CSV table of C-alpha atoms in Angstrom, one decimal:
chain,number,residue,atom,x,y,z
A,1,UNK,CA,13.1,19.7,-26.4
A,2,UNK,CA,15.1,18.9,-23.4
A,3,UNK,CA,15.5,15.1,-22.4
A,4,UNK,CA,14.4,15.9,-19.0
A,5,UNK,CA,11.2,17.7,-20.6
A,6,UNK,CA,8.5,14.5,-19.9
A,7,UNK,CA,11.0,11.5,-18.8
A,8,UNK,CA,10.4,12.0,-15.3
A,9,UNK,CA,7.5,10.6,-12.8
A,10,UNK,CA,5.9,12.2,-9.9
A,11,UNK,CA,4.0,10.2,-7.2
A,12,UNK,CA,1.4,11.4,-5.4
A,13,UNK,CA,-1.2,10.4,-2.6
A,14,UNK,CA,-4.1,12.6,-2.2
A,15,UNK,CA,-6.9,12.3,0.1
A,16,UNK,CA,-9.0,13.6,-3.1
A,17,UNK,CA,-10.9,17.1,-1.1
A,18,UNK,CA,-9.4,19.0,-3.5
A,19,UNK,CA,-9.9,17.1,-7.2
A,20,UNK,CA,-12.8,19.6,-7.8
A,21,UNK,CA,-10.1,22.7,-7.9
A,22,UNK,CA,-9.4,24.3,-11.2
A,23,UNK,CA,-5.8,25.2,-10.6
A,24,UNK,CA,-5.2,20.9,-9.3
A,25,UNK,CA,-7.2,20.4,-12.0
A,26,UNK,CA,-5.3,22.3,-14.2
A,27,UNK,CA,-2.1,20.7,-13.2
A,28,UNK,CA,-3.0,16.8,-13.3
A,29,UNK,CA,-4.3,18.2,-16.9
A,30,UNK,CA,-1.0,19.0,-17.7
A,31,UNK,CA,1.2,16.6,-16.5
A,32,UNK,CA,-1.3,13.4,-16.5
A,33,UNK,CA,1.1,11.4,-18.3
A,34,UNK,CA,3.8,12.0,-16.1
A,35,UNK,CA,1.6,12.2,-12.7
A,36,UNK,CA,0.9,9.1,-10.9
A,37,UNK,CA,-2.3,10.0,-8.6
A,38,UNK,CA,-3.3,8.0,-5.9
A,39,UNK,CA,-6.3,8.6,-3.9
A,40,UNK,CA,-6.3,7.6,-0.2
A,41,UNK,CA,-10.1,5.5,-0.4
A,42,UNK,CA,-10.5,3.4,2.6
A,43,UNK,CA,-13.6,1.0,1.3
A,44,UNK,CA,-16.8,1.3,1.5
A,45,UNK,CA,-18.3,4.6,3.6
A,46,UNK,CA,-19.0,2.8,6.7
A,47,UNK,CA,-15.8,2.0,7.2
A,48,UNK,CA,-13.8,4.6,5.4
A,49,UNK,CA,-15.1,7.1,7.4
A,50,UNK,CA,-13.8,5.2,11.2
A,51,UNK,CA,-10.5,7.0,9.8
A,52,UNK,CA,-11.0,10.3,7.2
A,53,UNK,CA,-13.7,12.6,9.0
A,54,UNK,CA,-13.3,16.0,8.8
A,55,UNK,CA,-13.0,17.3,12.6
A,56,UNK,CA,-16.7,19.2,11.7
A,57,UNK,CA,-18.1,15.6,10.7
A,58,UNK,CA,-17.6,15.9,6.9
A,59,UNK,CA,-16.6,12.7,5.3
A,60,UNK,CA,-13.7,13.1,2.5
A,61,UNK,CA,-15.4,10.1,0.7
A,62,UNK,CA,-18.4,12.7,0.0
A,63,UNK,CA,-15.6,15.1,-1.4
A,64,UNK,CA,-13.7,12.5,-3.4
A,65,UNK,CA,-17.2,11.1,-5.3
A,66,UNK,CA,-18.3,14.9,-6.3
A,67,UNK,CA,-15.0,14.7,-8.6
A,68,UNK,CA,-14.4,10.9,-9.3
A,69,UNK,CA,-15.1,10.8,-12.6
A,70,UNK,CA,-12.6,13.8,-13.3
A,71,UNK,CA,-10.0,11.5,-11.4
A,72,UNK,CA,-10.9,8.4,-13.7
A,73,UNK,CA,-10.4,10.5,-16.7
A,74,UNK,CA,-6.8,12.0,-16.2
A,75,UNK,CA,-5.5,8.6,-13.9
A,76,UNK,CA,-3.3,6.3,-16.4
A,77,UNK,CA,-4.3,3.6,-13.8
A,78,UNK,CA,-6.9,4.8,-11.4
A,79,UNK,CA,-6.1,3.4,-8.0
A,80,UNK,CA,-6.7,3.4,-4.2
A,81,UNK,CA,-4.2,3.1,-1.7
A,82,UNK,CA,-6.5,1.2,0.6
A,83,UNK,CA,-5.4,0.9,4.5
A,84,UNK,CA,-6.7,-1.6,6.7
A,85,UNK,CA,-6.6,-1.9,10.6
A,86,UNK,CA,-8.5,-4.1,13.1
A,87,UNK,CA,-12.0,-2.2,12.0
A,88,UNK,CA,-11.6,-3.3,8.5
A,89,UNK,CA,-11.6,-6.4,9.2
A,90,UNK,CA,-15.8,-6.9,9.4
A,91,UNK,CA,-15.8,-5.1,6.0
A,92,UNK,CA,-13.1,-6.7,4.2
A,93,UNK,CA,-15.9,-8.0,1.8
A,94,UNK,CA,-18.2,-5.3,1.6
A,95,UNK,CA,-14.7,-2.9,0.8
A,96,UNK,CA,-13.4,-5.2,-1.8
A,97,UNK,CA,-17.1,-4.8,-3.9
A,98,UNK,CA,-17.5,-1.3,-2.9
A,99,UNK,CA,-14.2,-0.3,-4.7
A,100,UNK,CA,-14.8,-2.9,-7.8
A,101,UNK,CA,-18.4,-2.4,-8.7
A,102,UNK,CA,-18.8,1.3,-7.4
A,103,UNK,CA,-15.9,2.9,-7.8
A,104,UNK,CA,-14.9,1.1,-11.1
A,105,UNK,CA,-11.2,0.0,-9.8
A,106,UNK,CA,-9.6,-2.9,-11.6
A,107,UNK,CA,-6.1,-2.8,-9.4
A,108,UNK,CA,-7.3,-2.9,-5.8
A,109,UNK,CA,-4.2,-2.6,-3.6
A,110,UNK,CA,-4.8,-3.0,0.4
A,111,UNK,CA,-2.5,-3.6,3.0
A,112,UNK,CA,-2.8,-3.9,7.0
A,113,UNK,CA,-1.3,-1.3,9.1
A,114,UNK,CA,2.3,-2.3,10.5
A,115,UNK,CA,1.8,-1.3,14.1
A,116,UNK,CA,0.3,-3.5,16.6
A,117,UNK,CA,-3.2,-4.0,16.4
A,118,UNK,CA,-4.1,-5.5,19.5
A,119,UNK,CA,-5.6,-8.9,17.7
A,120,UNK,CA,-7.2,-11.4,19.2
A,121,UNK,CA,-7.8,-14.8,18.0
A,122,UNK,CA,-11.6,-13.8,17.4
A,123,UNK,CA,-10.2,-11.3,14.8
A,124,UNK,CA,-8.8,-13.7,13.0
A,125,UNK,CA,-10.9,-16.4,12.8
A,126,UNK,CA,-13.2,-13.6,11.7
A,127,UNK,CA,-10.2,-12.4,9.1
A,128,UNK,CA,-10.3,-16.2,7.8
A,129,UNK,CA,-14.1,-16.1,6.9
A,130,UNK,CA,-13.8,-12.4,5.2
A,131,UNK,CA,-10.6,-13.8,3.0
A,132,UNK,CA,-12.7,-17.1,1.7
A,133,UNK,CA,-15.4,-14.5,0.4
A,134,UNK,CA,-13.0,-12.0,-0.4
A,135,UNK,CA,-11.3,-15.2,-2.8
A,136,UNK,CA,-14.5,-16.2,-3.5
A,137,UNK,CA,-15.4,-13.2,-5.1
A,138,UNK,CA,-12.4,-12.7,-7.0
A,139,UNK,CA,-12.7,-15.9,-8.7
A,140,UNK,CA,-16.1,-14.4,-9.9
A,141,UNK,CA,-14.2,-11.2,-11.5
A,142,UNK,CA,-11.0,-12.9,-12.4
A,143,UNK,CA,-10.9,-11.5,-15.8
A,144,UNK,CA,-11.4,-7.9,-14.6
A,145,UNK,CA,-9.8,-7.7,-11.0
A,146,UNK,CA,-6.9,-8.1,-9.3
A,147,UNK,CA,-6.5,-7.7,-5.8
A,148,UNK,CA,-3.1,-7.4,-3.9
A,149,UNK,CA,-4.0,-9.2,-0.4
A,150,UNK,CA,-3.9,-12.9,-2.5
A,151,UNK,CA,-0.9,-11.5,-5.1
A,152,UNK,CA,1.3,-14.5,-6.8
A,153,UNK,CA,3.8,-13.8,-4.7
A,154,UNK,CA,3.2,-16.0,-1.9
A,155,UNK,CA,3.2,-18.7,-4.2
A,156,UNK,CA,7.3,-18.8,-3.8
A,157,UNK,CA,7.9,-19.9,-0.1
A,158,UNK,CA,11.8,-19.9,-0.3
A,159,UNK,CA,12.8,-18.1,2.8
A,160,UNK,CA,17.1,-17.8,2.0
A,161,UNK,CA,16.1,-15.7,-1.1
A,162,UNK,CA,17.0,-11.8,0.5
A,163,UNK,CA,19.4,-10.3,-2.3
A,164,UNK,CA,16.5,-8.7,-4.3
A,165,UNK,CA,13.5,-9.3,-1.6
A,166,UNK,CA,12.7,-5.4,-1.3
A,167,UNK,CA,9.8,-4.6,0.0
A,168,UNK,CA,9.6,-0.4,-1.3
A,169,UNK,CA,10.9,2.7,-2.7
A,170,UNK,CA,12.5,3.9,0.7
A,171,UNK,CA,15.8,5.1,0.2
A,172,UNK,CA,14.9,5.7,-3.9
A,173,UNK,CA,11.9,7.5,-4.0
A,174,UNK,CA,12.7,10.7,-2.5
A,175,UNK,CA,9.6,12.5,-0.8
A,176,UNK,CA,9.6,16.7,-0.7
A,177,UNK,CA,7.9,17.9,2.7
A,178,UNK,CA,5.8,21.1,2.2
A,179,UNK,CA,8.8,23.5,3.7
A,180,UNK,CA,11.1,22.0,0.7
A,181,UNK,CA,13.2,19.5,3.2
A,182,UNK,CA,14.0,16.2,1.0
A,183,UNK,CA,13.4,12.5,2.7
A,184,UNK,CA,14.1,9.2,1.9
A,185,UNK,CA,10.4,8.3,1.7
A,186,UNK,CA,7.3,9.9,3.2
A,187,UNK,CA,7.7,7.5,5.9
A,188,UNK,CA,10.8,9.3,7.0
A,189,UNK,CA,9.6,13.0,7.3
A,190,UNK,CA,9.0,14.7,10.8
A,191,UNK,CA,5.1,13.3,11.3
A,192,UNK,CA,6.3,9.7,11.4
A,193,UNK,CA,9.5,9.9,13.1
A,194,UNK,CA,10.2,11.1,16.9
A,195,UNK,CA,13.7,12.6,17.5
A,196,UNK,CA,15.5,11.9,14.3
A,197,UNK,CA,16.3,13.5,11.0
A,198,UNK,CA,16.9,11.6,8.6
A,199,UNK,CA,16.3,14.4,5.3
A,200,UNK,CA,18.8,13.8,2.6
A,201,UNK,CA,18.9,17.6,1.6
A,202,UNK,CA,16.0,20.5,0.4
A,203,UNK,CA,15.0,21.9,-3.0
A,204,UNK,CA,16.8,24.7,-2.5
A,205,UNK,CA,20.8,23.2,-2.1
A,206,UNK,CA,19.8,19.8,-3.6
A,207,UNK,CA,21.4,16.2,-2.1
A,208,UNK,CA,23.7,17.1,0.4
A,209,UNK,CA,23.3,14.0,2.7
A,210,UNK,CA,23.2,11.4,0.3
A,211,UNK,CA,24.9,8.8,2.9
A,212,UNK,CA,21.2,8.8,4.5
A,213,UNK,CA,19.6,7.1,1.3
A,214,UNK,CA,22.5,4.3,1.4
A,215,UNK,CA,21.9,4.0,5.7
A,216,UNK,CA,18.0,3.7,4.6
A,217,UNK,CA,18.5,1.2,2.6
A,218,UNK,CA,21.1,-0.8,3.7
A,219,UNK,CA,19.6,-0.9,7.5
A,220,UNK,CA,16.5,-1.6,6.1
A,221,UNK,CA,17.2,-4.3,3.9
A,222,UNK,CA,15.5,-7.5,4.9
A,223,UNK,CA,19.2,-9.4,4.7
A,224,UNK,CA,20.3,-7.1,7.2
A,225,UNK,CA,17.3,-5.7,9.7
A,226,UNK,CA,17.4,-7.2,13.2
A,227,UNK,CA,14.9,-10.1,12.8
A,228,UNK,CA,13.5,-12.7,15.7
A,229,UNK,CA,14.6,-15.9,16.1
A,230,UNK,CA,10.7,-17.1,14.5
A,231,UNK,CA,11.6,-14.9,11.3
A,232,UNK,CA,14.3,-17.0,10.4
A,233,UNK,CA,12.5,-20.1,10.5
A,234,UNK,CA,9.2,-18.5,8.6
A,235,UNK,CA,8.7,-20.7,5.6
A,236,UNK,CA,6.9,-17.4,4.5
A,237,UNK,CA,9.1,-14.7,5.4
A,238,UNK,CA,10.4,-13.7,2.2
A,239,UNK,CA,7.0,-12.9,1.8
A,240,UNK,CA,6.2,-10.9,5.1
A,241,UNK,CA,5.9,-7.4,4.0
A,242,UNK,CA,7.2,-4.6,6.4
A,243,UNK,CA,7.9,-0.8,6.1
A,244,UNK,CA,11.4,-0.2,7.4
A,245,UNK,CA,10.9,3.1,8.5
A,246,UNK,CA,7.6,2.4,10.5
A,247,UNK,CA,10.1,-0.3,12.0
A,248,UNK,CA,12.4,2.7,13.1
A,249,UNK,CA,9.6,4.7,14.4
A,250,UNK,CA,8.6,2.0,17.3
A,251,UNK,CA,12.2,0.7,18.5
A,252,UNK,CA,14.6,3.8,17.0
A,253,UNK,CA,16.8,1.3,15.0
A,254,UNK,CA,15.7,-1.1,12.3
A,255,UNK,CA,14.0,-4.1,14.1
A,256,UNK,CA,11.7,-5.8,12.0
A,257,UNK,CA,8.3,-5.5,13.5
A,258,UNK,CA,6.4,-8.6,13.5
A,259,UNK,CA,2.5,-7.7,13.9
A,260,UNK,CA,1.1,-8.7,11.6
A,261,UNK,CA,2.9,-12.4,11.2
A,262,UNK,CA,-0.4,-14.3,11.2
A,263,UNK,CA,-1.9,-11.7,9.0
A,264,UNK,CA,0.7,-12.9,6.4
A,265,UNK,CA,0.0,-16.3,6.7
A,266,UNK,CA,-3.8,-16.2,5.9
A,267,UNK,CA,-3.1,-14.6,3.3
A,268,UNK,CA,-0.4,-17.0,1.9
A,269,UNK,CA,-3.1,-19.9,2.9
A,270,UNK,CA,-5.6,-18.2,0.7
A,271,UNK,CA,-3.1,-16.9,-1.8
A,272,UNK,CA,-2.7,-20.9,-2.7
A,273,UNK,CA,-6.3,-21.9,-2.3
A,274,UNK,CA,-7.0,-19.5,-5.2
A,275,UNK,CA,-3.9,-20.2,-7.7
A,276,UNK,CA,-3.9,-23.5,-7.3
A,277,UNK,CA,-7.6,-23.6,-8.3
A,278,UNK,CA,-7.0,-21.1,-11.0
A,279,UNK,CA,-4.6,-23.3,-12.3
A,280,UNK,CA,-6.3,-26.4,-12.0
A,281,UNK,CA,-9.4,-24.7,-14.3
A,282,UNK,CA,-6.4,-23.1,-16.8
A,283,UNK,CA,-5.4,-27.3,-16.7
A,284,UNK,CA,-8.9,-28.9,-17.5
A,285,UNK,CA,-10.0,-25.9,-20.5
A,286,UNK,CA,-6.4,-26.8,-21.9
Protein backbone atom coordinates (compact mmCIF):
# COMPACT_ATOMS: atom_id res chain seq x y z
CA UNK A 1 0.00 0.00 0.00
CA UNK A 2 2.91 2.11 -0.27
CA UNK A 3 2.66 5.25 -2.67
CA UNK A 4 5.72 4.28 -4.35
CA UNK A 5 4.09 0.58 -4.82
CA UNK A 6 3.09 1.11 -8.96
CA UNK A 7 3.70 5.05 -9.41
CA UNK A 8 6.85 4.60 -11.01
CA UNK A 9 7.95 3.86 -14.81
CA UNK A 10 10.76 1.79 -16.08
CA UNK A 11 12.12 2.18 -19.69
CA UNK A 12 13.62 -0.32 -21.44
CA UNK A 13 15.22 -1.08 -25.00
CA UNK A 14 15.54 -4.67 -25.81
CA UNK A 15 16.94 -6.23 -28.83
CA UNK A 16 13.96 -8.91 -28.16
CA UNK A 17 16.52 -12.49 -28.12
CA UNK A 18 15.35 -13.04 -25.05
CA UNK A 19 11.18 -12.40 -24.99
CA UNK A 20 10.81 -16.14 -25.25
CA UNK A 21 12.44 -16.55 -21.46
CA UNK A 22 10.09 -17.60 -18.69
CA UNK A 23 11.77 -15.64 -15.98
CA UNK A 24 11.63 -12.05 -18.63
CA UNK A 25 8.54 -13.23 -19.24
CA UNK A 26 7.61 -13.52 -15.88
CA UNK A 27 8.80 -10.10 -15.14
CA UNK A 28 7.17 -7.94 -18.01
CA UNK A 29 4.03 -10.10 -16.61
CA UNK A 30 4.40 -8.55 -13.55
CA UNK A 31 5.17 -5.18 -13.94
CA UNK A 32 3.53 -4.57 -17.65
CA UNK A 33 1.75 -1.70 -16.51
CA UNK A 34 4.62 0.00 -15.14
CA UNK A 35 7.25 -1.37 -17.96
CA UNK A 36 7.71 0.53 -21.03
CA UNK A 37 9.36 -2.08 -23.58
CA UNK A 38 10.89 -1.15 -26.51
CA UNK A 39 12.20 -3.48 -29.00
CA UNK A 40 15.18 -2.40 -31.14
CA UNK A 41 13.43 -3.58 -34.94
CA UNK A 42 15.35 -2.06 -37.64
CA UNK A 43 12.64 -2.59 -40.70
CA UNK A 44 12.18 -4.98 -42.83
CA UNK A 45 14.90 -8.22 -42.70
CA UNK A 46 16.89 -7.13 -45.54
CA UNK A 47 17.91 -4.32 -44.02
CA UNK A 48 17.53 -5.00 -40.33
CA UNK A 49 19.95 -7.47 -40.55
CA UNK A 50 23.07 -4.87 -42.27
CA UNK A 51 23.20 -4.04 -38.38
CA UNK A 52 21.79 -6.99 -35.68
CA UNK A 53 23.58 -10.37 -36.86
CA UNK A 54 24.65 -12.49 -34.43
CA UNK A 55 28.56 -12.95 -34.96
CA UNK A 56 27.55 -16.86 -36.00
CA UNK A 57 25.08 -15.32 -38.73
CA UNK A 58 21.86 -15.58 -36.75
CA UNK A 59 19.47 -12.70 -37.33
CA UNK A 60 17.78 -11.25 -34.00
CA UNK A 61 14.75 -10.44 -36.22
CA UNK A 62 14.31 -14.43 -36.41
CA UNK A 63 14.42 -14.33 -32.50
CA UNK A 64 12.21 -11.32 -31.99
CA UNK A 65 9.17 -12.89 -34.38
CA UNK A 66 9.31 -16.46 -32.45
CA UNK A 67 7.92 -14.28 -29.43
CA UNK A 68 6.12 -11.15 -31.03
CA UNK A 69 2.93 -11.88 -30.23
CA UNK A 70 3.86 -12.41 -26.40
CA UNK A 71 5.40 -8.72 -26.80
CA UNK A 72 2.09 -7.38 -28.35
CA UNK A 73 0.21 -8.79 -25.51
CA UNK A 74 2.00 -7.31 -22.34
CA UNK A 75 3.26 -3.82 -24.51
CA UNK A 76 0.71 -0.85 -23.35
CA UNK A 77 2.00 0.63 -26.70
CA UNK A 78 3.93 -1.81 -28.75
CA UNK A 79 6.71 0.08 -30.42
CA UNK A 80 10.05 -0.06 -32.32
CA UNK A 81 12.79 2.09 -31.84
CA UNK A 82 13.71 2.10 -35.53
CA UNK A 83 17.53 3.43 -36.46
CA UNK A 84 18.34 4.52 -39.77
CA UNK A 85 21.76 5.11 -41.46
CA UNK A 86 22.91 5.59 -45.08
CA UNK A 87 21.72 1.73 -45.93
CA UNK A 88 18.25 2.55 -44.84
CA UNK A 89 17.84 4.85 -47.02
CA UNK A 90 16.85 2.27 -50.35
CA UNK A 91 14.42 0.65 -47.86
CA UNK A 92 12.78 3.60 -46.25
CA UNK A 93 9.53 2.37 -47.94
CA UNK A 94 9.75 -1.17 -47.84
CA UNK A 95 10.63 -0.59 -43.73
CA UNK A 96 7.80 1.79 -43.17
CA UNK A 97 5.14 -1.30 -44.61
CA UNK A 98 7.16 -3.96 -43.14
CA UNK A 99 6.63 -2.60 -39.52
CA UNK A 100 2.72 -1.41 -40.26
CA UNK A 101 1.24 -4.28 -42.06
CA UNK A 102 3.57 -7.21 -40.63
CA UNK A 103 4.48 -6.32 -37.50
CA UNK A 104 1.09 -4.63 -36.68
CA UNK A 105 2.82 -1.19 -35.25
CA UNK A 106 0.51 1.90 -35.18
CA UNK A 107 3.41 4.40 -33.61
CA UNK A 108 6.38 3.92 -35.99
CA UNK A 109 9.22 6.00 -34.55
CA UNK A 110 12.53 6.26 -36.75
CA UNK A 111 15.33 8.50 -36.62
CA UNK A 112 18.70 8.85 -38.61
CA UNK A 113 21.87 8.20 -36.86
CA UNK A 114 23.66 11.59 -35.55
CA UNK A 115 27.22 10.76 -36.74
CA UNK A 116 28.34 11.58 -40.04
CA UNK A 117 27.23 9.46 -42.75
CA UNK A 118 29.28 10.24 -45.46
CA UNK A 119 26.11 11.53 -47.87
CA UNK A 120 26.27 12.29 -51.08
CA UNK A 121 23.90 14.27 -53.06
CA UNK A 122 22.89 10.84 -54.81
CA UNK A 123 21.65 9.76 -51.31
CA UNK A 124 19.53 12.32 -51.05
CA UNK A 125 17.92 12.81 -54.11
CA UNK A 126 17.34 9.10 -53.59
CA UNK A 127 16.02 10.07 -49.73
CA UNK A 128 13.53 12.62 -51.55
CA UNK A 129 11.94 9.86 -53.73
CA UNK A 130 11.62 7.26 -50.56
CA UNK A 131 9.96 10.30 -48.34
CA UNK A 132 7.14 11.06 -51.30
CA UNK A 133 6.24 7.21 -51.05
CA UNK A 134 6.87 7.08 -47.58
CA UNK A 135 4.01 10.36 -47.37
CA UNK A 136 2.23 8.70 -49.90
CA UNK A 137 1.67 5.81 -48.02
CA UNK A 138 0.82 7.40 -44.90
CA UNK A 139 -1.96 9.30 -46.36
CA UNK A 140 -3.32 5.85 -47.33
CA UNK A 141 -3.28 4.69 -43.41
CA UNK A 142 -3.92 8.07 -41.92
CA UNK A 143 -6.51 6.73 -39.62
CA UNK A 144 -4.33 3.95 -38.31
CA UNK A 145 -0.62 5.23 -38.45
CA UNK A 146 1.54 7.63 -37.41
CA UNK A 147 4.97 7.96 -38.34
CA UNK A 148 7.56 10.21 -36.59
CA UNK A 149 9.95 11.20 -39.72
CA UNK A 150 6.75 13.77 -41.02
CA UNK A 151 5.58 14.59 -37.04
CA UNK A 152 3.59 18.14 -36.72
CA UNK A 153 6.31 19.51 -35.39
CA UNK A 154 8.00 20.91 -38.30
CA UNK A 155 5.01 22.72 -39.01
CA UNK A 156 6.29 25.60 -36.43
CA UNK A 157 9.37 27.11 -38.16
CA UNK A 158 10.12 29.79 -35.38
CA UNK A 159 13.82 29.49 -34.83
CA UNK A 160 14.19 32.15 -31.48
CA UNK A 161 11.87 29.67 -29.58
CA UNK A 162 14.84 27.64 -27.26
CA UNK A 163 13.28 27.97 -23.60
CA UNK A 164 11.39 24.64 -23.82
CA UNK A 165 12.90 23.24 -27.26
CA UNK A 166 14.28 19.93 -25.60
CA UNK A 167 15.10 17.47 -27.56
CA UNK A 168 15.25 14.19 -24.62
CA UNK A 169 15.29 12.72 -21.36
CA UNK A 170 19.24 13.23 -20.84
CA UNK A 171 19.99 14.63 -17.62
CA UNK A 172 16.19 13.16 -16.27
CA UNK A 173 16.00 9.80 -17.18
CA UNK A 174 18.67 8.26 -15.35
CA UNK A 175 20.12 4.96 -17.01
CA UNK A 176 21.58 1.96 -14.54
CA UNK A 177 24.70 0.17 -16.30
CA UNK A 178 24.78 -3.60 -15.59
CA UNK A 179 27.72 -3.09 -12.69
CA UNK A 180 25.02 -0.76 -10.86
CA UNK A 181 26.91 2.72 -11.91
CA UNK A 182 23.98 5.45 -12.50
CA UNK A 183 24.17 7.87 -15.76
CA UNK A 184 22.44 10.68 -17.00
CA UNK A 185 21.17 8.71 -20.02
CA UNK A 186 22.26 5.61 -21.79
CA UNK A 187 24.07 7.77 -24.06
CA UNK A 188 26.36 8.76 -21.23
CA UNK A 189 27.61 5.27 -19.94
CA UNK A 190 31.22 3.99 -20.76
CA UNK A 191 30.31 2.33 -24.41
CA UNK A 192 29.49 5.81 -25.89
CA UNK A 193 31.82 7.98 -24.26
CA UNK A 194 35.91 7.91 -24.51
CA UNK A 195 37.75 9.32 -21.52
CA UNK A 196 35.06 10.80 -19.43
CA UNK A 197 32.75 9.87 -16.57
CA UNK A 198 30.04 11.48 -16.34
CA UNK A 199 27.90 8.74 -13.69
CA UNK A 200 25.83 10.66 -11.27
CA UNK A 201 26.12 7.89 -8.54
CA UNK A 202 25.34 3.66 -8.23
CA UNK A 203 22.51 1.77 -6.70
CA UNK A 204 24.38 0.99 -3.96
CA UNK A 205 25.13 4.91 -2.31
CA UNK A 206 22.38 6.53 -4.50
CA UNK A 207 22.91 10.25 -6.16
CA UNK A 208 25.99 11.43 -5.03
CA UNK A 209 26.98 13.64 -8.11
CA UNK A 210 23.94 15.24 -8.83
CA UNK A 211 25.77 18.48 -10.33
CA UNK A 212 26.37 16.07 -13.41
CA UNK A 213 22.50 15.97 -14.27
CA UNK A 214 22.33 19.90 -14.07
CA UNK A 215 26.04 20.14 -16.36
CA UNK A 216 23.98 17.59 -18.78
CA UNK A 217 21.47 19.54 -19.20
CA UNK A 218 22.40 22.90 -19.03
CA UNK A 219 25.48 22.21 -21.59
CA UNK A 220 23.21 20.48 -23.62
CA UNK A 221 20.52 22.65 -23.89
CA UNK A 222 19.90 23.90 -27.43
CA UNK A 223 20.02 27.83 -25.93
CA UNK A 224 23.26 27.11 -24.77
CA UNK A 225 25.37 24.30 -27.01
CA UNK A 226 28.03 25.72 -29.21
CA UNK A 227 26.11 26.05 -32.58
CA UNK A 228 27.57 27.23 -36.33
CA UNK A 229 27.10 30.26 -37.60
CA UNK A 230 24.32 28.36 -40.41
CA UNK A 231 22.31 27.05 -37.14
CA UNK A 232 21.46 30.36 -36.25
CA UNK A 233 20.08 31.36 -39.36
CA UNK A 234 18.11 27.80 -39.95
CA UNK A 235 14.50 28.77 -40.40
CA UNK A 236 14.18 25.06 -39.14
CA UNK A 237 16.47 24.70 -36.44
CA UNK A 238 14.21 24.62 -33.65
CA UNK A 239 13.28 21.63 -35.25
CA UNK A 240 16.75 19.94 -35.92
CA UNK A 241 16.86 17.14 -33.54
CA UNK A 242 20.29 16.21 -31.95
CA UNK A 243 21.47 13.95 -29.08
CA UNK A 244 23.66 16.00 -26.76
CA UNK A 245 25.72 13.41 -25.62
CA UNK A 246 26.52 11.82 -29.03
CA UNK A 247 27.56 15.60 -29.58
CA UNK A 248 30.10 15.16 -26.69
CA UNK A 249 31.29 11.90 -27.81
CA UNK A 250 32.82 13.35 -31.36
CA UNK A 251 34.28 16.95 -30.14
CA UNK A 252 34.53 16.21 -25.95
CA UNK A 253 32.37 19.31 -25.24
CA UNK A 254 28.88 20.14 -26.37
CA UNK A 255 29.13 21.20 -30.04
CA UNK A 256 26.05 20.65 -31.80
CA UNK A 257 26.72 18.22 -34.62
CA UNK A 258 25.24 19.15 -37.80
CA UNK A 259 25.03 15.87 -40.03
CA UNK A 260 22.27 15.41 -40.75
CA UNK A 261 21.04 19.34 -41.58
CA UNK A 262 19.64 18.36 -45.01
CA UNK A 263 18.15 15.35 -43.53
CA UNK A 264 16.01 17.67 -41.46
CA UNK A 265 15.02 19.69 -44.09
CA UNK A 266 13.34 16.99 -46.32
CA UNK A 267 11.67 16.05 -43.82
CA UNK A 268 10.30 19.53 -42.89
CA UNK A 269 9.55 19.80 -46.88
CA UNK A 270 7.57 16.64 -46.71
CA UNK A 271 6.28 17.32 -43.19
CA UNK A 272 4.18 20.33 -44.96
CA UNK A 273 3.34 18.65 -48.20
CA UNK A 274 1.37 16.17 -46.05
CA UNK A 275 -0.35 18.57 -43.37
CA UNK A 276 -1.17 20.98 -45.56
CA UNK A 277 -2.96 18.46 -47.73
CA UNK A 278 -4.45 16.79 -44.70
CA UNK A 279 -5.80 19.88 -43.91
CA UNK A 280 -7.00 20.97 -47.07
CA UNK A 281 -9.25 17.41 -47.26
CA UNK A 282 -10.33 18.11 -43.23
CA UNK A 283 -11.35 21.80 -45.09
CA UNK A 284 -13.44 20.56 -48.18
CA UNK A 285 -15.41 17.34 -45.95
CA UNK A 286 -16.18 20.30 -43.41
Amino acid sequence: NHKWSFNWRISISTNGTLLGDPAVQKFCNDYKENLSLGVSIDGCKGYHDLNRVFPDGRSSLDEIMKNWDFYKEIAVDAATKSTLNKEAIPYMLENLKFLHEDLGLQYINQNFIFEDMKLEPADLELLDEQMALCVDYVRQHSKDLYWSMIDKRFLDRANTACEDAEWCGSGLMPAVAPNGKIYPCFRWLPHSQKNVDMSVGDVFSGFYKKEVFGKVREGGHRCNITKEAKCKTCEIEKQCAYCSASCFAEYGSFVRQTHICEITKLQDKWAHIYWEEESNNESSNA
